Coordinates of C-alpha atoms in Angstrom, one line a residue:
X1 CA -5.6 8.7 -15.0
X2 CA -3.9 6.0 -13.1
X3 CA -3.3 2.6 -14.4
X4 CA -1.5 0.5 -11.0
X5 CA 0.0 -2.9 -10.5
X6 CA 0.8 -4.3 -7.3
X7 CA 3.8 -7.0 -6.9
X8 CA 6.2 -8.7 -4.4
X9 CA 3.1 -10.8 -2.8
X10 CA 3.8 -14.0 -1.7
X11 CA 4.2 -16.8 1.0
X12 CA 6.4 -16.1 4.6
X13 CA 7.2 -17.1 7.7
X14 CA 6.1 -15.0 11.0
X15 CA 9.8 -12.9 11.4
X16 CA 10.7 -12.8 7.9
X17 CA 10.2 -9.5 5.4
X18 CA 8.4 -8.4 1.9
X19 CA 9.0 -5.7 -0.3
X20 CA 5.7 -5.1 -2.6
X21 CA 5.5 -2.6 -5.2
X22 CA 3.1 -0.6 -6.9
X23 CA 4.0 0.2 -10.6
X24 CA 1.9 3.3 -11.7
X25 CA 1.3 4.1 -15.9
X26 CA 0.8 7.8 -16.9
X27 CA 3.3 10.9 -16.3
X28 CA 1.2 12.2 -13.6
X29 CA 2.2 9.7 -11.4
X30 CA 3.2 12.4 -8.8
X31 CA 0.5 14.0 -9.0
X32 CA -1.0 11.5 -7.0
X33 CA -1.3 10.9 -2.9
X34 CA -1.0 7.1 -2.4
X35 CA -2.4 4.5 -0.4
X36 CA -1.6 0.7 0.5
X37 CA -4.8 -1.0 2.0
X38 CA -5.6 -4.9 2.9
X39 CA -8.1 -7.0 2.8
X40 CA -9.3 -10.5 3.7
X41 CA -12.3 -11.8 3.0
X42 CA -15.3 -11.1 5.0
X43 CA -13.7 -8.0 6.1
X44 CA -13.4 -4.8 4.6
X45 CA -10.1 -3.2 3.4
X46 CA -8.2 -1.7 5.5
X47 CA -5.9 1.0 5.4
X48 CA -2.1 0.2 6.1
X49 CA -0.2 2.8 5.1
X50 CA -0.3 6.6 2.8
X51 CA 2.7 8.8 1.3
X52 CA 2.1 12.2 0.4
X53 CA 3.1 13.4 -3.5
X54 CA 6.6 14.1 -2.4
X55 CA 7.5 11.7 -0.4
X56 CA 8.0 13.9 2.4
X57 CA 4.9 13.0 4.6
X58 CA 4.2 9.2 5.7
X59 CA 1.3 8.1 8.0
X60 CA 0.6 4.2 9.3
X61 CA -1.8 2.3 11.2
X62 CA -1.7 1.8 14.1
X63 CA -1.5 -2.4 13.8
X64 CA 1.3 -2.2 11.4
X65 CA 3.6 1.1 12.6
X66 CA 6.9 0.5 13.4
X67 CA 7.1 -2.6 11.1
X68 CA 5.9 -1.2 7.5
X69 CA 7.6 1.1 5.7
X70 CA 5.9 3.0 2.8
X71 CA 8.2 4.9 -0.1
X72 CA 8.4 6.4 -3.6
X73 CA 10.2 6.6 -6.2
X74 CA 8.6 9.7 -8.5
X75 CA 11.2 9.7 -11.5
X76 CA 10.4 5.5 -11.1
X77 CA 6.3 5.8 -11.1
X78 CA 6.8 2.9 -7.9
X79 CA 5.5 3.4 -4.0
X80 CA 7.1 0.5 -2.2
X81 CA 5.2 -1.6 1.0
X82 CA 8.3 -2.5 3.0
X83 CA 7.0 -4.9 5.5
X84 CA 9.6 -6.5 8.3
X85 CA 8.9 -8.3 10.8
X86 CA 5.4 -10.0 9.6
X87 CA 2.6 -11.6 11.9
X88 CA 0.2 -13.9 10.8
X89 CA -2.7 -11.4 11.1
X90 CA -1.0 -9.8 8.7
X91 CA -2.3 -11.8 6.3
X92 CA -4.7 -10.8 3.3
X93 CA -4.5 -9.6 -0.5
X94 CA -3.2 -6.0 0.0
X95 CA -4.0 -3.1 -2.4
X96 CA -2.4 0.1 -3.7
X97 CA -4.3 3.4 -4.5
X98 CA -4.3 6.5 -5.7
X99 CA -6.1 9.9 -4.7
X100 CA -5.5 13.5 -5.1
X101 CA -4.6 16.2 -2.5
X102 CA -4.6 14.5 0.9
X103 CA -3.7 11.4 2.7
X104 CA -6.9 9.7 4.0
X105 CA -7.2 6.5 5.3
X106 CA -10.7 5.9 3.8
X107 CA -10.4 3.6 1.2
X108 CA -13.6 4.7 -0.2
X109 CA -11.7 8.2 -0.7
X110 CA -9.5 6.9 -3.6
X111 CA -9.4 7.2 -7.0
X112 CA -7.5 4.3 -8.7
X113 CA -7.0 0.9 -7.1
X114 CA -4.6 -1.9 -8.6
X115 CA -5.6 -5.4 -8.8
X116 CA -4.2 -6.8 -5.4
X117 CA -1.2 -9.0 -4.0
X118 CA -2.1 -11.9 -1.9
X119 CA 0.6 -11.7 1.5
X120 CA 0.0 -14.9 3.3
X121 CA 2.3 -15.5 6.2
X122 CA 2.4 -18.5 8.1
X123 CA 3.4 -19.0 11.6

């Protein structure tokens, strides 16, 4: 089992950058594929980015490709989401999630979730 805690959200202006962090408990962090999702009230949780267990493979939603970068540090049990050139439409609660084996974009396929961190981008 793994517990996840996100941090780094906040209020920024369009064009700014933010880096989200997700700290995981437990000694088996490197055995989990990690994903970042986001959710706006009244909408479904949306896949943003995923990273393989080793960090060697990543996958992004088209809406963030070229602007966001997911990375992980298995020695620190942490996954990151670097968000550049932020847009108002990036405003959402951002969640990190963990699952076994492969990167999948479906939220229901993830087993563990953090509590979320709010990102608000003003125009």
